[in-house]
Short mmCIF file of C-alpha atoms in Angstrom, two decimals:
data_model
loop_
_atom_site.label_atom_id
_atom_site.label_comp_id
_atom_site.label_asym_id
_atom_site.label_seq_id
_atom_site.Cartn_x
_atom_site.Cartn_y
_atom_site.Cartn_z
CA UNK J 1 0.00 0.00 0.00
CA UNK J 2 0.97 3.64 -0.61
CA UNK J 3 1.10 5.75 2.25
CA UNK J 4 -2.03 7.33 1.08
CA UNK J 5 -3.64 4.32 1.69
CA UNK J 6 -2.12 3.35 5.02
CA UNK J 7 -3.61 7.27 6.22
CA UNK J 8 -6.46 8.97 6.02
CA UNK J 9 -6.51 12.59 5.80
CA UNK J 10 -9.95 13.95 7.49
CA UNK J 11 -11.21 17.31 7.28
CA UNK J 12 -14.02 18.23 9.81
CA UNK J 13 -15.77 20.75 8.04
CA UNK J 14 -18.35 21.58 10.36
CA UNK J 15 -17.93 22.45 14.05
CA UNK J 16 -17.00 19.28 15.44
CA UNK J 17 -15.64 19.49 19.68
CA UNK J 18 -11.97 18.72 20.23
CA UNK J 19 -12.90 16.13 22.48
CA UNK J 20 -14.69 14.30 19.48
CA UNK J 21 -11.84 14.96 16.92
CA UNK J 22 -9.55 13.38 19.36
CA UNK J 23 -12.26 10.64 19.56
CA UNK J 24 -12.27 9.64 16.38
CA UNK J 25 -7.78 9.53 16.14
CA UNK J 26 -8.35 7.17 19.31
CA UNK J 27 -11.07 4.92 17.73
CA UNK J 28 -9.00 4.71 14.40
CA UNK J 29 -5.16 5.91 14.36
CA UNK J 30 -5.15 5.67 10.92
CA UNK J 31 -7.46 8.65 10.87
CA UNK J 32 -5.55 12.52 10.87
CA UNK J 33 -8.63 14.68 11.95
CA UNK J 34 -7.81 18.19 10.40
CA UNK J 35 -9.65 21.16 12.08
CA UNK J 36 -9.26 24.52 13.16
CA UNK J 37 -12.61 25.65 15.62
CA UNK J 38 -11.60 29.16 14.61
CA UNK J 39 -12.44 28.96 10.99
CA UNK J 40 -16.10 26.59 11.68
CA UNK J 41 -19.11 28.54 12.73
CA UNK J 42 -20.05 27.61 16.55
CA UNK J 43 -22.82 25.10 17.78
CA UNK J 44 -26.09 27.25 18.98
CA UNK J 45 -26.99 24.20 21.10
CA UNK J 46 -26.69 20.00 20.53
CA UNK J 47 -25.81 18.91 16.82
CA UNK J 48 -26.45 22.41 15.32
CA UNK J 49 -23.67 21.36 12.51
CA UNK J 50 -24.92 24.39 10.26
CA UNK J 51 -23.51 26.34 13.34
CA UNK J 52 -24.30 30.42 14.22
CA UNK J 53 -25.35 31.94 10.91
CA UNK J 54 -24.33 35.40 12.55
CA UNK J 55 -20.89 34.01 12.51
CA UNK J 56 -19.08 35.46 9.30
CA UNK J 57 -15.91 34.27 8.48
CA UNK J 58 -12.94 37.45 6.84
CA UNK J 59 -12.10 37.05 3.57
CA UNK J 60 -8.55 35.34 4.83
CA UNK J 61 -10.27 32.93 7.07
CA UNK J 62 -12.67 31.63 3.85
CA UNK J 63 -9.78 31.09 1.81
CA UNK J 64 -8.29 29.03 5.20
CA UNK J 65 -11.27 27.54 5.30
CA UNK J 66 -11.63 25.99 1.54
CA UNK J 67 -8.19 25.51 1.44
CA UNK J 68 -8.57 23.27 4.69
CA UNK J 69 -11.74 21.35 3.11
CA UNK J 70 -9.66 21.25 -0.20
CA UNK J 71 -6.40 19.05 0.96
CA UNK J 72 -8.74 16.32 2.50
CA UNK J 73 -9.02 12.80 1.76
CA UNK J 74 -12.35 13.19 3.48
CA UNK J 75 -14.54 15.11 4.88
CA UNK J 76 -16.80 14.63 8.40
CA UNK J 77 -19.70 16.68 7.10
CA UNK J 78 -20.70 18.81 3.93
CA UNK J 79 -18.79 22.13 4.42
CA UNK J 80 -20.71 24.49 5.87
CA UNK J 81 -23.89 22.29 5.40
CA UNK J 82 -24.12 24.05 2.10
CA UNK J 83 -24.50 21.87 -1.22
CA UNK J 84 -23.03 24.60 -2.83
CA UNK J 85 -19.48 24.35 -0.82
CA UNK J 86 -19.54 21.00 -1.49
CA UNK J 87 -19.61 21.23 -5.12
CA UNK J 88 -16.94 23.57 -4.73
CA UNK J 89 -14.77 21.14 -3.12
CA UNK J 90 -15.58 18.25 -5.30
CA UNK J 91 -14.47 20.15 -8.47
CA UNK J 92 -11.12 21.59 -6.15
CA UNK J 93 -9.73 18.62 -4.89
CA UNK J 94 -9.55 15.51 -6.88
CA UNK J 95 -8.20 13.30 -4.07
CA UNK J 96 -11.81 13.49 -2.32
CA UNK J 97 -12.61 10.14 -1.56
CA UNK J 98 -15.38 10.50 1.10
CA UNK J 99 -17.50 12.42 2.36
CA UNK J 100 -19.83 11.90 5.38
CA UNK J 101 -22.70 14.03 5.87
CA UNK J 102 -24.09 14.83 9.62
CA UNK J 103 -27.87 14.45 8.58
CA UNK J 104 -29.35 10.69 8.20
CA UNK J 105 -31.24 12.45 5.12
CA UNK J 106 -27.94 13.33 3.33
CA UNK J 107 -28.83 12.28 -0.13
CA UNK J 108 -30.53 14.85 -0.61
CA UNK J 109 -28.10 17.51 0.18
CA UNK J 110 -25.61 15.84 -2.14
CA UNK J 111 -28.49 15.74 -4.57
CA UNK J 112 -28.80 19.03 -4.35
CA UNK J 113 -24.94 19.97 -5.35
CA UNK J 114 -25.62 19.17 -8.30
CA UNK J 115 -22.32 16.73 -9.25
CA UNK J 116 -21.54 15.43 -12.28
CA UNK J 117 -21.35 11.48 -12.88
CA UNK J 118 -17.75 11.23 -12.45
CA UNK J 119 -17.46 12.93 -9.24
CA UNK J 120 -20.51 10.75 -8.11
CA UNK J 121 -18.56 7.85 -8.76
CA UNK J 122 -15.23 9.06 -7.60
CA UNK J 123 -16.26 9.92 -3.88
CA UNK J 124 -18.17 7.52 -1.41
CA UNK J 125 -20.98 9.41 0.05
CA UNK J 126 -22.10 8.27 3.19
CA UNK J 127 -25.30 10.01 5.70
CA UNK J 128 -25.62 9.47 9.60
CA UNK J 129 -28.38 7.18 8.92
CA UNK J 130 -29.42 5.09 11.94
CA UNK J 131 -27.53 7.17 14.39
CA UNK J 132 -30.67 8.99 15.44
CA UNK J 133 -32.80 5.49 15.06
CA UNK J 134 -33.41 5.11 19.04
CA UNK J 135 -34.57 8.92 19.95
CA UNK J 136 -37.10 9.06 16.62
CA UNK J 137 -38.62 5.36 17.61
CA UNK J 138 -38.82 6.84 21.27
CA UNK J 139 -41.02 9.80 19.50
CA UNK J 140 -43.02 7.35 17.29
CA UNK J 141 -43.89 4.65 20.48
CA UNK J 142 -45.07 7.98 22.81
CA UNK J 143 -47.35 9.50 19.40
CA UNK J 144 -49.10 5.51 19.26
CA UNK J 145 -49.34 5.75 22.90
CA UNK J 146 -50.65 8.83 23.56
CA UNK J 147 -53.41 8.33 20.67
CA UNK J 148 -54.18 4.80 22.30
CA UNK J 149 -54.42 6.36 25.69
CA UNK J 150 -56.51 9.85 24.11
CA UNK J 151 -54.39 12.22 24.98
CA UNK J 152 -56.14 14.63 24.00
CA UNK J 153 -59.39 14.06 26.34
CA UNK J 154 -57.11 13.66 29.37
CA UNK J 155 -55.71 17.25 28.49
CA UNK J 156 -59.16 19.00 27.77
CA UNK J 157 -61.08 17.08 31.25
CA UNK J 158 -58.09 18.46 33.36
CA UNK J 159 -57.93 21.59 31.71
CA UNK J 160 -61.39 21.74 32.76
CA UNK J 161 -61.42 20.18 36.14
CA UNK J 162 -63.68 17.52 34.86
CA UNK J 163 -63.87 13.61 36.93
CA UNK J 164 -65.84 12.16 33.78
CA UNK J 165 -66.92 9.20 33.40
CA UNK J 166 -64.63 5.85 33.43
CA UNK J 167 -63.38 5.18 29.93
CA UNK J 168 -61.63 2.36 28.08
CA UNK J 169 -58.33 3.21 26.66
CA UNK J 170 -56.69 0.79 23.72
CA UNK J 171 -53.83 -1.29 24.37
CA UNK J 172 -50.58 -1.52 22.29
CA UNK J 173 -50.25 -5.20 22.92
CA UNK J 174 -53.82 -5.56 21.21
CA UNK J 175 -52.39 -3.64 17.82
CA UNK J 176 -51.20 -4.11 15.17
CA UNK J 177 -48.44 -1.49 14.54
CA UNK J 178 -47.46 -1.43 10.19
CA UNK J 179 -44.27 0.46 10.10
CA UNK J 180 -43.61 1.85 6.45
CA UNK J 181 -39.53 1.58 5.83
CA UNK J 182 -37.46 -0.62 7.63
CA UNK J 183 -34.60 1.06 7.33
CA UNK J 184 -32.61 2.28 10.70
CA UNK J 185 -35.66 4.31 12.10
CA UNK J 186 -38.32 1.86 10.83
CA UNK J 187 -35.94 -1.17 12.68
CA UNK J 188 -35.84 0.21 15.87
CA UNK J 189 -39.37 1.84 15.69
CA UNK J 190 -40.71 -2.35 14.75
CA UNK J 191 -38.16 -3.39 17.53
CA UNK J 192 -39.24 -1.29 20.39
CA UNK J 193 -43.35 -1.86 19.46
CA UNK J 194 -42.33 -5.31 19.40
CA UNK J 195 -40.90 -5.16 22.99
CA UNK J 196 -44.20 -3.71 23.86
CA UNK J 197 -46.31 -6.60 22.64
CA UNK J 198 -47.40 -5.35 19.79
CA UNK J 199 -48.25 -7.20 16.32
CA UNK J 200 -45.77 -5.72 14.00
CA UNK J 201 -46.01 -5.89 10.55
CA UNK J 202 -43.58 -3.32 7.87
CA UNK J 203 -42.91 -2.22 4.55
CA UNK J 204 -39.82 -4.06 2.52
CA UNK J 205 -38.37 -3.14 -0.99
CA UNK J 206 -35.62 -6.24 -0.43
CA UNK J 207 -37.78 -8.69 1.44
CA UNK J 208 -34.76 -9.19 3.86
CA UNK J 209 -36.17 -10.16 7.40
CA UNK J 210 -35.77 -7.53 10.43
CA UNK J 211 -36.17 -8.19 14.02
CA UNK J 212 -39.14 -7.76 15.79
CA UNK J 213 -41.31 -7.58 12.36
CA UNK J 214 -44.25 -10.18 12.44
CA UNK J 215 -45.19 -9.69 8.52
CA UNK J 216 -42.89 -8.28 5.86
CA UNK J 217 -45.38 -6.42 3.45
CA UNK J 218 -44.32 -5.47 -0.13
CA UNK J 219 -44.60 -1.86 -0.97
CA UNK J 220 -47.34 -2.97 -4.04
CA UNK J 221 -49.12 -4.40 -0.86
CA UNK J 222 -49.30 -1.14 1.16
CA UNK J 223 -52.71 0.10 0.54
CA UNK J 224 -54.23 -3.39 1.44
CA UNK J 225 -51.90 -3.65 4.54
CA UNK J 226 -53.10 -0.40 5.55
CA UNK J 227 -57.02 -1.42 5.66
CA UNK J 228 -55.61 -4.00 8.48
CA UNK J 229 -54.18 -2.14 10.95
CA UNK J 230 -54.33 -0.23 13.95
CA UNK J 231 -51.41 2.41 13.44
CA UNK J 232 -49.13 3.32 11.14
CA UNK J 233 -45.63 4.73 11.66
CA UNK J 234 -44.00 6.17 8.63
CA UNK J 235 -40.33 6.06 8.93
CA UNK J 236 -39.44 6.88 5.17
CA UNK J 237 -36.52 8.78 3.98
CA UNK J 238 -37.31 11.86 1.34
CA UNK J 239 -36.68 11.03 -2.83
CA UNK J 240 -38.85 11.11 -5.47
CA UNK J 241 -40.17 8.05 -5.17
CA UNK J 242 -41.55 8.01 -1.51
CA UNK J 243 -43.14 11.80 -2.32
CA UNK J 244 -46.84 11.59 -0.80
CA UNK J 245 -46.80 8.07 -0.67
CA UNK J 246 -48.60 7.95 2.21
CA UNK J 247 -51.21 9.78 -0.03
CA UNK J 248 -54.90 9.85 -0.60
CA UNK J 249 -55.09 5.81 -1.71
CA UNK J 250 -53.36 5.01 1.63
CA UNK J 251 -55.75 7.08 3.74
CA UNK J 252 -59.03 6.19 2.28
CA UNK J 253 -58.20 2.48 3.12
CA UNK J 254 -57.86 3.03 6.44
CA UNK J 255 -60.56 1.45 9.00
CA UNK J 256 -61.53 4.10 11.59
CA UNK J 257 -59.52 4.93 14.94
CA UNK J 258 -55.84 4.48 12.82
CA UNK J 259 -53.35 6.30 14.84
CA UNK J 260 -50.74 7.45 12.90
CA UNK J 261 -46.87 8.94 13.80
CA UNK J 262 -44.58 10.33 11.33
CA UNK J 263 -40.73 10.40 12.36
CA UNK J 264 -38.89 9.83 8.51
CA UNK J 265 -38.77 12.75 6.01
CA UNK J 266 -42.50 15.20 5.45
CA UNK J 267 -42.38 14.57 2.13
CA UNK J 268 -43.50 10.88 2.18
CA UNK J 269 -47.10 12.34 3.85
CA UNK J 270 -50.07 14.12 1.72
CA UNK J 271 -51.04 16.26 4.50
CA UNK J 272 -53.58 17.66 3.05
CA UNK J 273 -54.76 13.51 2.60
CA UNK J 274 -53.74 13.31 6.18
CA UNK J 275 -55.97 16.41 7.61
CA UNK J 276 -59.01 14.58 5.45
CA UNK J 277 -58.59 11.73 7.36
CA UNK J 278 -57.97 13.36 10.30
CA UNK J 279 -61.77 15.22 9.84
CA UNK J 280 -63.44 12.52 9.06
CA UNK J 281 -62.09 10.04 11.82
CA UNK J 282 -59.72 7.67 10.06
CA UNK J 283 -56.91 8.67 12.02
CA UNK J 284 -58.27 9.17 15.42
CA UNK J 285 -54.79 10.70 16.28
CA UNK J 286 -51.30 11.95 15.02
CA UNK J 287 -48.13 12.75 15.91
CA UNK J 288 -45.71 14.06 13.62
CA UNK J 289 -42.03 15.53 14.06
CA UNK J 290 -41.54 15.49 10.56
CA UNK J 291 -43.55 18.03 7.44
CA UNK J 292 -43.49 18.39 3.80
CA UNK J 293 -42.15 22.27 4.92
CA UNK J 294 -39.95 22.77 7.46
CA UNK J 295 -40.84 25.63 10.05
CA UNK J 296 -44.65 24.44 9.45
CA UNK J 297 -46.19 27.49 8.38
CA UNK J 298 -48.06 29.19 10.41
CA UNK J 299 -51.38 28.60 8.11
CA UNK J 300 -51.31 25.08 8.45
CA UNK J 301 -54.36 23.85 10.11
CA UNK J 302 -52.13 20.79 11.96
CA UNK J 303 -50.73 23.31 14.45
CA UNK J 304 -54.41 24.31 16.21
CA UNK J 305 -55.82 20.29 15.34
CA UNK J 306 -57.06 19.01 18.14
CA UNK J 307 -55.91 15.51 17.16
CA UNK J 308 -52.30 16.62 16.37
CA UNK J 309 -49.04 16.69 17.85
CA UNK J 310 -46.85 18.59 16.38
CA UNK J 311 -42.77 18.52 16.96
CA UNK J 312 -40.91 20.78 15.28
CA UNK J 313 -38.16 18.25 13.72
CA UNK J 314 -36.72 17.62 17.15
CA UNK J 315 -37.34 14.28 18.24
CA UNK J 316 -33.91 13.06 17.06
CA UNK J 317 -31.82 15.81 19.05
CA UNK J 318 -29.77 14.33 21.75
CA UNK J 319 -26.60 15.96 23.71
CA UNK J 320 -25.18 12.58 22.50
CA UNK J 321 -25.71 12.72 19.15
CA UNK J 322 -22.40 14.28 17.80
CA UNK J 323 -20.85 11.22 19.81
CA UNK J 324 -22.66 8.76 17.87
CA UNK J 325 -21.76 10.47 14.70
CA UNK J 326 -18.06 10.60 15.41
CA UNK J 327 -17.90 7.18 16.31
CA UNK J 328 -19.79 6.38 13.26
CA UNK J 329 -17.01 8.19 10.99
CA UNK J 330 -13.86 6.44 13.19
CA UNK J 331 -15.93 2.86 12.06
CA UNK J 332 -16.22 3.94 8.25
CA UNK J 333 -12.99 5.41 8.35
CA UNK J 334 -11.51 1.82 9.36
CA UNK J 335 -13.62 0.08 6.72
CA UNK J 336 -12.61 2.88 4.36
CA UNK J 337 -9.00 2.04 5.00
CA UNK J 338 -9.67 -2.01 4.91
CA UNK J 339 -10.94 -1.75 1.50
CA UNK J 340 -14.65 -2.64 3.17
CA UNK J 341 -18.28 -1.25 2.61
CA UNK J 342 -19.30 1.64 4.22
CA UNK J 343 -22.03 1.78 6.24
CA UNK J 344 -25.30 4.11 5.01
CA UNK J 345 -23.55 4.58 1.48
CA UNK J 346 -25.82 6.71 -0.48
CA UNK J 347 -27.68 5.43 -3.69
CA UNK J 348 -26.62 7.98 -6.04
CA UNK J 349 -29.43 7.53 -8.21
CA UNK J 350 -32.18 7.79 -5.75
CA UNK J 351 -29.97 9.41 -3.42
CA UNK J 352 -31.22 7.60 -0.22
#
């Protein structure tokens, strides 16, 4: 091997702590984590990798900057979290070989940089996917529950000081709980409903088994699967081919009471299917961290439904989130290095 081979020069190109760049030369020694915290714009708060927008770099610390970015092998996160300083990069420095975005949906900022074939197949591109699996299955278990135990009417009769009357709530272990994309999120969502006694069928483009899943339904089968069930957790990630597919079809198939959690990209949801359904009793309740637009505008009748929870794309946020990441960069970096698959490699035609 070349030395180039035996090394790995890594660029963190986002505000990543010292204590996690040193992290990641401990996991792997192979790995030479570049950074300078002076030219990155600071964290406002946990895993804020776009960093302080006030923060404005001089003119001499963006040329530091790109020429940091520029003499790495790879790169811990799209520079800047900006598609456009990543295409910038990719046509600067030909010895890219990787680059490892911070979001689990990172297709779709690569997507959007717009690179040509040969840089697509030049540089391994590789999201956080999974790494914020166990927070977004913790969101989608307390949106099934809180539907199952009506939330909602708890709230109002305290709010009003009301003793009603003695009510029956539904039981998870009674349901059956379809989760739509077994991915990372849609594993550990099936997983942890399993673990509460819960039926649990999912979606399945491979027809590979996962743990904890009951019935593997095709995606051709979705509509029919959805007539069958008692909630539905969509844990899809955002291309063009999962756009509104929880649409109309899906919603109109439902029996009434479906409670319904969204924790994957907004895209894959027709709200305005969703609200219908909402109306008219086919969901009896959802919660939702995830929206087709991202802040939910104000107009949006899900903020004020009284059958909605709404997060605003939070559930995944965790102190120990950049942790996870860096750990997951020191294992690719090794498999990088070993001549072995990476982990959450993007699909650079669907770009998922």
């Amino acid at each position: 091997m070349t030395d180039t081979q035996t090394r790995l020069r890594a660029v963190a190109a986002v505000p990543l702590s010292e204590s996690l760049c040193q992290l990641i030369e401990h996991l792997e020694p192979r790995v030479e984590m570049i950074r300078d915290h002076s030219l990155t714009h600071p964290m406002r708060g946990p895993a804020d990798w776009s960093g302080d927008p006030e923060h404005v770099r001089t003119v001499q610390q963006q040329a530091a900057f790109e020429a940091m970015v520029d003499s790495a092998d790879a790169l811990f996160g799209i520079p800047d979290v900006d598609p456009a300083a990543l295409a910038r990069t990719v046509d600067a420095n030909p010895g890219l070989r990787w680059v490892m975005t911070t979001a689990a949906g990172g297709g779709s900022q690569i997507q959007a940089a717009g690179l040509d074939s040969a840089a697509l197949d030049r540089i391994v591109f590789t999201t956080s996917a999974g790494v914020h699996a166990g927070p977004l299955a913790e969101f989608a278990v307390l949106g099934v529950l809180a539907g199952a135990k009506d939330l909602p009417r708890l709230q109002a009769d305290q709010a009003g000081k009301r003793w009603s009357e003695r009510w029956e709530m539904r039981q998870v272990d009674e349901m059956t709980v379809l989760v739509v994309g077994l991915g990372g999120i849609g594993a550990e969502c099936a997983r942890r409903f399993k673990a509460l006694g819960a039926t649990v069928w999912g979606t399945t483009r491979s027809g590979e088994p996962v743990d904890g899943v009951d019935r593997l339904v095709p995606l051709d089968d979705l509509v029919t699967a959805a007539g069958q069930v008692d909630a539905i957790v969509v844990a899809l990630p955002g291309t063009a081919q999962t756009h509104h597919l929880i649409g109309p079809e899906v919603f109109a198939a439902l029996r009434p009471g479906v409670i319904f959690a969204s924790v994957g990209r907004g895209t894959a949801v027709d709200e305005g299917a969703l609200l219908e359904a909402l109306d008219d009793g086919r969901v009896a309740y959802a919660a939702m961290d995830v929206f087709e637009v991202e802040p939910l505008p104000s107009g949006s009748a899900l903020w004020n439904h009284p059958r909605v929870l709404v997060s605003p794309h939070t559930a995944a946020l965790s102190s120990k989130e950049e942790e996870r990441i860096a750990r997951r960069f020191a294992e690719n970096a090794a498999r990088l290095l070993d001549g072995l698959p990476l982990r959450a490699a993007v699909d650079t035609v669907e770009f998922y």
